[in-house]
Coordinates of C-alpha atoms and ligand atoms in Angstrom, one line a residue:
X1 CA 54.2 9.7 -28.7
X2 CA 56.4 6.7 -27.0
X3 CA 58.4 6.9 -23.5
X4 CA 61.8 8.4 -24.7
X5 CA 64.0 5.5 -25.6
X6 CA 67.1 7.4 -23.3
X7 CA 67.1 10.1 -20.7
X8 CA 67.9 13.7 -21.4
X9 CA 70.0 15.9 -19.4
X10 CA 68.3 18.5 -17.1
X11 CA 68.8 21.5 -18.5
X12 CA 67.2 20.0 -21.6
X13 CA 64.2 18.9 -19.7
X14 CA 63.7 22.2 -17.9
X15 CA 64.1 24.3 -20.7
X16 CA 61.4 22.2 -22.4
X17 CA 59.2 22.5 -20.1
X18 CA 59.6 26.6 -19.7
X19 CA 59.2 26.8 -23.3
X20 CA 55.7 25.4 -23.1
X21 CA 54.3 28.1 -21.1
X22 CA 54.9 30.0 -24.2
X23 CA 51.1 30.6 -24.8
X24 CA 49.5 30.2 -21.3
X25 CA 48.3 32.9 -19.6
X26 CA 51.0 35.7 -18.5
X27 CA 49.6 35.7 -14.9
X28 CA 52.1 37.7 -13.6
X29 CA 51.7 40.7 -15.0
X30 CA 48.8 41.4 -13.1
X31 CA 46.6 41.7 -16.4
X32 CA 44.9 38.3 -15.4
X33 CA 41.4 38.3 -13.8
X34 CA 40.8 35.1 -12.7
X35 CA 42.4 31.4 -12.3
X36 CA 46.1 32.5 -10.5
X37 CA 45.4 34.5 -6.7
X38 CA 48.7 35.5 -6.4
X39 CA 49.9 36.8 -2.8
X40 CA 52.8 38.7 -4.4
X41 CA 57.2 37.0 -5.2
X42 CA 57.8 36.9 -1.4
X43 CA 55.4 34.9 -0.6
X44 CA 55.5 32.5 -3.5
X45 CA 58.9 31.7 -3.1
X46 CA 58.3 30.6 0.5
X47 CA 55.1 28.2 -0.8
X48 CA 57.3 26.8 -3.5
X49 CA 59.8 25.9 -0.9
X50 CA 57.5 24.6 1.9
X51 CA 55.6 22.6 -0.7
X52 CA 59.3 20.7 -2.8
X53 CA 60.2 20.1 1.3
X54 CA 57.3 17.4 1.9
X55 CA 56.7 17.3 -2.5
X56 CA 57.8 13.4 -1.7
X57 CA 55.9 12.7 2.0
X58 CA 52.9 10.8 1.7
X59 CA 49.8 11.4 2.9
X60 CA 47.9 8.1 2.5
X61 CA 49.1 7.1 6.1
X62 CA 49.4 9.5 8.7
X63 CA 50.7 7.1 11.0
X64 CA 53.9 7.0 8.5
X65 CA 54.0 10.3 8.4
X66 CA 52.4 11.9 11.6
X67 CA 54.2 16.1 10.5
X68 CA 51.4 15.5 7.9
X69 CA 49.0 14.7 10.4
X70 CA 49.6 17.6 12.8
X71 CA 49.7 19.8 9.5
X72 CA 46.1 18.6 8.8
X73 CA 44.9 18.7 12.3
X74 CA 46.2 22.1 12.2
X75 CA 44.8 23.8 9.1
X76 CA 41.3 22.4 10.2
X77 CA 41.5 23.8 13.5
X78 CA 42.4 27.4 12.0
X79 CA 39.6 26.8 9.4
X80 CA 37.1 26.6 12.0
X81 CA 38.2 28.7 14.6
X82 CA 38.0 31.0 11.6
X83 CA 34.2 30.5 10.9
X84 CA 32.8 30.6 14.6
X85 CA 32.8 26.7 14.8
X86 CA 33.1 25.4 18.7
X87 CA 35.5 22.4 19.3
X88 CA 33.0 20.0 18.0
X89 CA 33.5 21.1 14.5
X90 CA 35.4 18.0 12.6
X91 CA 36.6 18.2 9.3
X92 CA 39.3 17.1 6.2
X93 CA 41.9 19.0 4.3
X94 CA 41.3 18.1 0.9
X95 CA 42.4 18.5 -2.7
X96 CA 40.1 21.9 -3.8
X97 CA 36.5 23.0 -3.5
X98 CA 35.4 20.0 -5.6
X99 CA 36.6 17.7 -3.9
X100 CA 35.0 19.3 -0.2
X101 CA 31.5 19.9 -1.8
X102 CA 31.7 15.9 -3.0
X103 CA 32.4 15.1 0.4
X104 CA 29.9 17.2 2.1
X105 CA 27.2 15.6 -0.5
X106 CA 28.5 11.9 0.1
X107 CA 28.3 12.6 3.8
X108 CA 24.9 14.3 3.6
X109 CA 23.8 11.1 0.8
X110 CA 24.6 8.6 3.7
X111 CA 23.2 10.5 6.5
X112 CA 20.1 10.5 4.9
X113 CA 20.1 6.6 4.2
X114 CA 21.5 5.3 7.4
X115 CA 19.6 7.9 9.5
X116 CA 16.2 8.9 8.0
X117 CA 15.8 5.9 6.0
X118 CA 16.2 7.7 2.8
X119 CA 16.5 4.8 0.0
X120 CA 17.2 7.7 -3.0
X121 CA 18.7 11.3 -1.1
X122 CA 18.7 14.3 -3.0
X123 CA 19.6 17.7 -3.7
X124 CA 18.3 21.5 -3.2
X125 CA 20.6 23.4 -4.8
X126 CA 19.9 27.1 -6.1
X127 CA 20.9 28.2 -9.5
X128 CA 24.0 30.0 -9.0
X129 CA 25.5 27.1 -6.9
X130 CA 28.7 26.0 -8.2
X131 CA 28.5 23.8 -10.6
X132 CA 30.4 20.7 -8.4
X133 CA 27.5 20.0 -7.0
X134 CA 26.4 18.8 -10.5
X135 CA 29.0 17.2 -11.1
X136 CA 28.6 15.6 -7.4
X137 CA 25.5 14.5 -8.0
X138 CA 26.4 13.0 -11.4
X139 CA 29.4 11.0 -9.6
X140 CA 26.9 9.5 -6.9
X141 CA 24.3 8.8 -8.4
X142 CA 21.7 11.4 -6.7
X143 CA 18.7 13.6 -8.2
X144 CA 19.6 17.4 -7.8
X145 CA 16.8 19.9 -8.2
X146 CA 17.8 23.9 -8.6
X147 CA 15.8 26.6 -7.5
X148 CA 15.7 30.0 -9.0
X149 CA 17.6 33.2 -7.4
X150 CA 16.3 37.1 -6.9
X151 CA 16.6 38.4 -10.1
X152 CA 17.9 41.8 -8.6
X153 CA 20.1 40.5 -6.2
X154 CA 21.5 36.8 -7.7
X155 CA 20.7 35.2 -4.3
X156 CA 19.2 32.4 -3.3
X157 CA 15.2 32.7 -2.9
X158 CA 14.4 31.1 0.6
X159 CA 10.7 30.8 -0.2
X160 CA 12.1 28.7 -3.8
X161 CA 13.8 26.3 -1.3
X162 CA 11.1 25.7 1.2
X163 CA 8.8 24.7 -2.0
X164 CA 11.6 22.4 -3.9
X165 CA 12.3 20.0 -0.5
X166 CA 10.5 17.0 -0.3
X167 CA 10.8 14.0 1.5
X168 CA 13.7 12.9 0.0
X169 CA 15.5 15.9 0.4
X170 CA 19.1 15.0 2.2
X171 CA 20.7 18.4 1.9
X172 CA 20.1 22.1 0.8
X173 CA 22.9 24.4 -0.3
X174 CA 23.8 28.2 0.0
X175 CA 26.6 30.0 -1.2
X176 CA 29.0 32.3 1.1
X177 CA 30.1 33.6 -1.5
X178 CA 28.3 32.6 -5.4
X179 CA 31.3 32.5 -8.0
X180 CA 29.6 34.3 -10.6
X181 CA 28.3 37.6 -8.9
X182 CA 30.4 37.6 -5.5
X183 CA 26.7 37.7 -3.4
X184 CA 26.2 35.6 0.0
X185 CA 23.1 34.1 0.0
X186 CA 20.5 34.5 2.9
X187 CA 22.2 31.7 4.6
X188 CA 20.3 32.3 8.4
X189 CA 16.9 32.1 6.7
X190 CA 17.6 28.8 4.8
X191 CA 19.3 27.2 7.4
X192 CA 16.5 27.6 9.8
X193 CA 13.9 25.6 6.6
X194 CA 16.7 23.0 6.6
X195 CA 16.8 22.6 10.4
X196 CA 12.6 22.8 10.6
X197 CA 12.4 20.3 7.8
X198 CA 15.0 18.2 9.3
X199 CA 17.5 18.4 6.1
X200 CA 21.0 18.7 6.3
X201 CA 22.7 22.3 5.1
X202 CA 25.5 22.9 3.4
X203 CA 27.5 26.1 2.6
X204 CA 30.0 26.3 0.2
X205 CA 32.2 28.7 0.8
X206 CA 35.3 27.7 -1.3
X207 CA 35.3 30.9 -2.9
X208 CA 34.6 33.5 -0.2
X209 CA 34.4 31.7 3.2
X210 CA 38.2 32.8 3.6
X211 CA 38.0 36.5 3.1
X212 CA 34.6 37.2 4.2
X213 CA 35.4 37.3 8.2
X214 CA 38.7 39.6 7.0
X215 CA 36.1 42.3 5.4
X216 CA 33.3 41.9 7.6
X217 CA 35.8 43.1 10.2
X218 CA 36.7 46.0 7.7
X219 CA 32.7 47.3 7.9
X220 CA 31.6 45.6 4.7
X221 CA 28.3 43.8 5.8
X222 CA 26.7 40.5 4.3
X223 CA 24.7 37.8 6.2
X224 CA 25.9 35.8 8.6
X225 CA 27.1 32.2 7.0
X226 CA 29.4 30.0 9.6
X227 CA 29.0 27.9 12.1
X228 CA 27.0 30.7 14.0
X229 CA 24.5 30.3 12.5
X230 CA 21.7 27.2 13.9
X231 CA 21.0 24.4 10.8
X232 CA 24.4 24.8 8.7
X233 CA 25.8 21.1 9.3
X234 CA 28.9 21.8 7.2
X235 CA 30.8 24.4 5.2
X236 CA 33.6 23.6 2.7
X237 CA 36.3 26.8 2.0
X238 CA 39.6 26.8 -0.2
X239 CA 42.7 27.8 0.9
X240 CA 44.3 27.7 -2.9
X241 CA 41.7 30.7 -3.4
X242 CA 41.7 33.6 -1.4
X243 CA 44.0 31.5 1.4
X244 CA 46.5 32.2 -1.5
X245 CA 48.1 28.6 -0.9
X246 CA 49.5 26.2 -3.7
X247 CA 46.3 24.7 -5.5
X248 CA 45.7 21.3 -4.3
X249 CA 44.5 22.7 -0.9
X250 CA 40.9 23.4 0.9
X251 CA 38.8 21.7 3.6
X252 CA 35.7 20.3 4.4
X253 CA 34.2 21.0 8.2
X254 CA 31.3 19.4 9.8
X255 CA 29.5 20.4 12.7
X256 CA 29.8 17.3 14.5
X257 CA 32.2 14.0 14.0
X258 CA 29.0 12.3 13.6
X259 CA 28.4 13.8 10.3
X260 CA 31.9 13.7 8.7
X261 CA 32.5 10.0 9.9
X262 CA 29.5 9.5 7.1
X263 CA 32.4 10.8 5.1
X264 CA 34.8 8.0 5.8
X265 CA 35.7 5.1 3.0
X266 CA 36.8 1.9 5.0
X267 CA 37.8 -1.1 2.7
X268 CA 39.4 -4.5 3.7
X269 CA 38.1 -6.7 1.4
X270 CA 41.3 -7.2 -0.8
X271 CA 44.6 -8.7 -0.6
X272 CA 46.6 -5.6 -0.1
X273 CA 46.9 -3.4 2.7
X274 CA 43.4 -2.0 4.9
X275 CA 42.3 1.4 3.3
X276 CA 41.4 3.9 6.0
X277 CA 40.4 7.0 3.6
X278 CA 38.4 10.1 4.9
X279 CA 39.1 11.8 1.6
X280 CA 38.9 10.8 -2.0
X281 CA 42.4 10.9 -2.8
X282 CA 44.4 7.9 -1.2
X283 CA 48.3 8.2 -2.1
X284 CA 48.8 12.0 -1.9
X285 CA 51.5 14.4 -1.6
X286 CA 52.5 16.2 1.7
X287 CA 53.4 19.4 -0.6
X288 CA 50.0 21.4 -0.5
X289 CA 49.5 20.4 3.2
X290 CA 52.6 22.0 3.6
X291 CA 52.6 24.8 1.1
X292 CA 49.1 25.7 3.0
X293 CA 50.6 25.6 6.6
X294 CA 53.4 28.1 5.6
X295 CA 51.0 30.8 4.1
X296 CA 48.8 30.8 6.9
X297 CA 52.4 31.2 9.0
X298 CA 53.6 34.0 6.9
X299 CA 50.8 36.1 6.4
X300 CA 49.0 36.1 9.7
X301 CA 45.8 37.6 10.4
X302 CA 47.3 41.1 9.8
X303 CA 48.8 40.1 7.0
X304 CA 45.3 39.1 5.4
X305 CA 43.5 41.8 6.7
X306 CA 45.8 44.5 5.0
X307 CA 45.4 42.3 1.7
X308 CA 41.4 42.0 2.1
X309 CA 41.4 46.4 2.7
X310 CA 43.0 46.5 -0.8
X311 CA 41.1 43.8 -2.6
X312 CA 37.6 45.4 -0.7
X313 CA 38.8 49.3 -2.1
X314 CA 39.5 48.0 -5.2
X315 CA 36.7 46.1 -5.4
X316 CA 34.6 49.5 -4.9
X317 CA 36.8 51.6 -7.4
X318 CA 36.6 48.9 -10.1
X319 CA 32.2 48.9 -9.6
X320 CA 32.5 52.7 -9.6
X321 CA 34.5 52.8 -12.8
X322 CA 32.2 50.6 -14.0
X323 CA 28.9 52.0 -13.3
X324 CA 30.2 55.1 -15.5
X325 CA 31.1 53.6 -18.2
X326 CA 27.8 53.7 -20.6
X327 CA 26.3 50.6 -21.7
X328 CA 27.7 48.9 -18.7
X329 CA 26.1 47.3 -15.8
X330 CA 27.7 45.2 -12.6
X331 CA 25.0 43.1 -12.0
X332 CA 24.1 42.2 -8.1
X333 CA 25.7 44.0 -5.6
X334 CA 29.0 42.4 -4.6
X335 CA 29.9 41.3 -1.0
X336 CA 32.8 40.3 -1.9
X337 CA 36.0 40.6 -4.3
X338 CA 33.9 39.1 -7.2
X339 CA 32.0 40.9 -9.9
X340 CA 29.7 40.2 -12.9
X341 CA 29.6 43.1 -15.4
X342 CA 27.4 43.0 -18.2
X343 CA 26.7 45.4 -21.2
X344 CA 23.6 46.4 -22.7
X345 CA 22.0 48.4 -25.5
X346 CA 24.3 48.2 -28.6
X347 CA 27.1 46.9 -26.8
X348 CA 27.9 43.4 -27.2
X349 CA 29.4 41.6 -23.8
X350 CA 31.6 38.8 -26.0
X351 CA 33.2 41.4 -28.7
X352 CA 33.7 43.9 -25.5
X353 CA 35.8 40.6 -24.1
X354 CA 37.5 39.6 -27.2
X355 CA 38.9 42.9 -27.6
X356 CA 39.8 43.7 -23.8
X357 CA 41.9 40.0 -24.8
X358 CA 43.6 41.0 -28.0
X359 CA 45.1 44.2 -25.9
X360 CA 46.5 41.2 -23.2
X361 CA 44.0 41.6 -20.5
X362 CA 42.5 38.0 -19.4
X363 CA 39.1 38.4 -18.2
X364 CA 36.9 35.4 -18.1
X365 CA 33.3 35.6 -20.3
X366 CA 30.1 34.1 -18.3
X367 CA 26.9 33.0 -20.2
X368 CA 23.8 33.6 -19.5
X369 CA 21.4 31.7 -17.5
X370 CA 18.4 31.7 -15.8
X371 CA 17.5 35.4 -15.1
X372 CA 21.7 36.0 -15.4
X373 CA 22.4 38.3 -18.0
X374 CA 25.5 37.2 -20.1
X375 CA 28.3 39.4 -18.3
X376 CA 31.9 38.8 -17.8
X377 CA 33.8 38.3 -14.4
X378 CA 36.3 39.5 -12.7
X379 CA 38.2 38.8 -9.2
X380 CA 39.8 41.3 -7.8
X381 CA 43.4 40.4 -6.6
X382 CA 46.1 42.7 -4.8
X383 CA 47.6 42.5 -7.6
X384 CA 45.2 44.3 -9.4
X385 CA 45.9 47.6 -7.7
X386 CA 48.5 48.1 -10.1
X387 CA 46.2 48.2 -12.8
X388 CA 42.9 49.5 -12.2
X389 CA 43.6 52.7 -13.7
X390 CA 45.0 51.4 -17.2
X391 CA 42.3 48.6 -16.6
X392 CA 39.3 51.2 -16.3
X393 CA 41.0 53.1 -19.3
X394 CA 41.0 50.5 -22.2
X395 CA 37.9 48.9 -20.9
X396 CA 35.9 52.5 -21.6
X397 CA 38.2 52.8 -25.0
X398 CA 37.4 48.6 -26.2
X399 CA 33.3 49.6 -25.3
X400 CA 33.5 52.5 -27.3
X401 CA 35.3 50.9 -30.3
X402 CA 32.8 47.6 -30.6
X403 CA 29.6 49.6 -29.7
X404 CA 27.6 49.1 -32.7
X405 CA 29.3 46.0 -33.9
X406 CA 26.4 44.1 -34.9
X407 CA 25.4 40.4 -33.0
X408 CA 27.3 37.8 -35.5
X409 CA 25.0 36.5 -38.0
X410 CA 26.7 32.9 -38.1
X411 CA 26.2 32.4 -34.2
X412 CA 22.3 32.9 -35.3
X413 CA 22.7 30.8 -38.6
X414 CA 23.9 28.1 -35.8
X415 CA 21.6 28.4 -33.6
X416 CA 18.5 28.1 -36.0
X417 CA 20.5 25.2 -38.0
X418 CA 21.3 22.8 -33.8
X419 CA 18.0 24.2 -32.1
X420 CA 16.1 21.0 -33.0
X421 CA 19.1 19.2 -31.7
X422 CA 19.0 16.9 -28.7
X423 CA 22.4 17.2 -26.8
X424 CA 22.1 13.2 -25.9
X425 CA 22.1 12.8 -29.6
X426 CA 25.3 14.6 -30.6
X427 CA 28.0 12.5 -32.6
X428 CA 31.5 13.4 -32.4
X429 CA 31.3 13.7 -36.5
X430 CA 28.2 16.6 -35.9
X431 CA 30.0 17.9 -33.0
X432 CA 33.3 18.8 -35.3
X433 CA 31.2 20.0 -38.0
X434 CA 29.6 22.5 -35.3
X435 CA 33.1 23.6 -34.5
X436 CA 34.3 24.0 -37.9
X437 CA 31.8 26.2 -38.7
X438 CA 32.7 27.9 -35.5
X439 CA 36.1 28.4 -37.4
X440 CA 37.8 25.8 -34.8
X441 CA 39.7 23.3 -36.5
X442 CA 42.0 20.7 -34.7
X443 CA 42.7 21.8 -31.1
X444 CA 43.3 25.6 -31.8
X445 CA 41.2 28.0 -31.1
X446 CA 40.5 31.0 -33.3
X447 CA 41.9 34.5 -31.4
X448 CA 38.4 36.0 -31.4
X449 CA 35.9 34.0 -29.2
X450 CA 32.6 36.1 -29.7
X451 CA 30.4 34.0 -32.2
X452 CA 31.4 31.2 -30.2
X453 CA 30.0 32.8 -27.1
X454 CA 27.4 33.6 -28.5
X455 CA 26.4 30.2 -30.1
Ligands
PLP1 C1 36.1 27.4 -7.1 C2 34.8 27.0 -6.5 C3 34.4 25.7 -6.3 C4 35.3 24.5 -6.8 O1 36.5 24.6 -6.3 P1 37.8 23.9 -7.1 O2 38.9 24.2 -6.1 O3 37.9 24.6 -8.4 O4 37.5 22.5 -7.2 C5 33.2 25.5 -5.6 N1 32.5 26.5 -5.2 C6 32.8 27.8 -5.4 C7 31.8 28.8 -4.9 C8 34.0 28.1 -6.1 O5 34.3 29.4 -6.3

């Protein structure tokens, strides 16, 4: 495809572009359990506008545009206020969870070089941390050892930890809350093994860090996880999550300015202008900064507190409805608004979800790993109060109608055919004949996602 050779007119363009959603998700009807947190029209329209009012500002230089400094200054101050941080807590607003968690590791990664003497820092990370931390430790270059969880519970074993730091060790993490089964690890005992063993502590509460103050306030109890508690150096929380800002928004907090400044890129050593970045991103829109502020604004602590009641007594009714449906299990026991349900006996999980799909609910399939069962999640939204009844009734009618459907015999056929295969090894022309035999062909996928699943 080329540049087109002349401009069209707008309603062309923006009719193009609405046409495209055609087959994405239909988030707002409410039947979506994952990827959109939607804080109701009201509230969206007022993001939309806050964030197309500073769409064009840009961050790179906040002494060009000092609004969007005392925006960030701002939304890390209410961060930490909000998870019991004193006013030495320092921190970044950044572009999502991943971006935070990078940071926190970078920081932790130089720390551990320019303080400890650490030539090669790594990782402790349990096995239902989120899976940036891979991906941060791919990106700089760092060794990243996982530790197994309760396999009751889905949290972090303390003990596991202790044993997998050595004397490289530059930082542990816990989660507050884990994506996949909405649990808050024991974040006090880890902590104080981080703080004996002199190792730096990260939690990442992206996910849950927002809400989990709301509903501990409610009466729904989990361990302690913020800046309360002795040996967690930093914390990273979204507010495009549970915040319900426009995505492109979350921050990183440190407990001291010492540790973030490890953060810090300083660069001069070109012919252009000096590069003063505490984030990754360098030319950046003022738009989520904004969009962020003005959530915050309109919702107020009430305002999230009478959101986080729904989402907790939903949360409860949806487990409930759950628990008596035959064949199905939540696994854990949430502490938050997140839950992992899988089926047993002769129900299968993936034809359970490719059928609760063809009826227009989205719900998102989870394999399984390490002790976790193969389930499939669901967050909990306001939203979703409108639905849990219908939801709760065509999930018991979809388990009765696949129960019995046998596991599919070309997902084993696959299996036994790839099992001698080394991943390293795959060529792009075995990797398409994998998929075609999958039934995927081009870039569509086939409707029914089970056997794939399952492979
Ligand atoms: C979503 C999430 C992340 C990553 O955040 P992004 O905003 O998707 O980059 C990290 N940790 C947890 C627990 C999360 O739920």
């Amino acid at each position: 495809m080329r540049i087109p050779e002349r401009g069209l007119g707008r309603e062309e363009i923006l009719g193009a572009l609405e046409a495209r959603k055609a087959h994405d998700l239909d988030w707002r009807s409410g039947r979506v359990w994952g990827y959109v947190y939607d804080p109701g029209p009201e509230a969206a329209s007022l993001i939309k506008e806050a964030f197309t009012a500073f769409l064009s500002e840009n961050a790179l230089d906040p002494t060009a545009f000092p609004s969007l400094l005392s925006l960030e200054n701002e939304l890390v101050s209410m961060a930490a206020a909000h998870l019991r941080g004193d006013e030495n807590v320092a921190g970044n607003f950044t572009s999502g969870g991943t971006e935070s968690c990078m940071l926190a590791v970078k920081a932790a990664r130089d720390y551990a070089r320019e303080v400890r003497g650490i030539a090669e820092p790594e990782i402790v990370l349990p096995v239902t941390g989120h899976a940036c931390f891979h991906k941060a430790a791919h990106y700089l270059d760092m060794k990243l050892t996982t530790t197994p969880v309760d396999p009751k519970t889905y949290k972090a074993d303390p003990r596991a930890i202790a044993d997998a730091i050595g004397p490289n060790t530059a930082l542990v993490v816990g989660s507050a809350a884990s994506y996949a089964h909405g649990v808050v690890d024991p974040i006090p005992e880890i902590a104080a093994i981080a703080e004996e063993r002199g190792v730096l502590m990260h939690v990442d509460g992206c996910i849950g860090g927002f809400l989990l103050p709301f509903f501990r306030r409610l009466g729904w109890k989990h361990p302690d996880f913020d800046f309360s508690v002795p040996g967690v150096t930093s914390i990273s929380m979204d507010y495009h999550k549970y915040a319900f800002a426009a995505k492109g928004a979350s921050v990183i907090l440190y407990r001291n300015k010492d540790l973030r400044r490890r953060q810090i890129f300083v660069g001069g050593s070109w012919t252009g202008y000096t590069v003063l970045n505490p984030t990754i991103q360098s030319t950046k829109s003022g738009g989520p900064l904004a969009a962020a502020w003005a959530i915050l604004h309109f919702m107020g602590e009430e305002g999230y507190l009478k959101m986080a009641r729904t989402m907790m007594e939903m949360t409860g009714k949806l487990v409930a409805g759950i628990d008596a449906i035959p064949g199905l299990r939540v696994l854990g026991t949430p502490e938050t608004n997140l839950v992992a349900v899988t089926a047993e006996g002769d129900l299968n999980v993936f034809h359970l979800i490719d059928e609760m799909n063809a009826r227009g609910w989205y719900i998102q399939p989870q394999l399984g790993y390490c002790g976790s069962r193969e389930n499939f999640h669901l967050s909990v939204n306001p939203a979703s109060e409108r639905w849990m009844d219908p939801f709760l009734a065509e999930l018991r009618e979809c388990a009765d109608k696949v129960r019995g459907t046998p596991p599919s015999e070309m997902a084993g056929t696959l299996r036994d055919m790839f099992k001698d295969l080394d991943p390293a090894t795959l060529t792009p022309e075995t990797f398409r004949q994998m998929l075609g035999m999958a039934g995927v062909s081009g870039s569509a996928l086939p409707e029914r996602m089970a056997e794939i699943n399952e492979v």
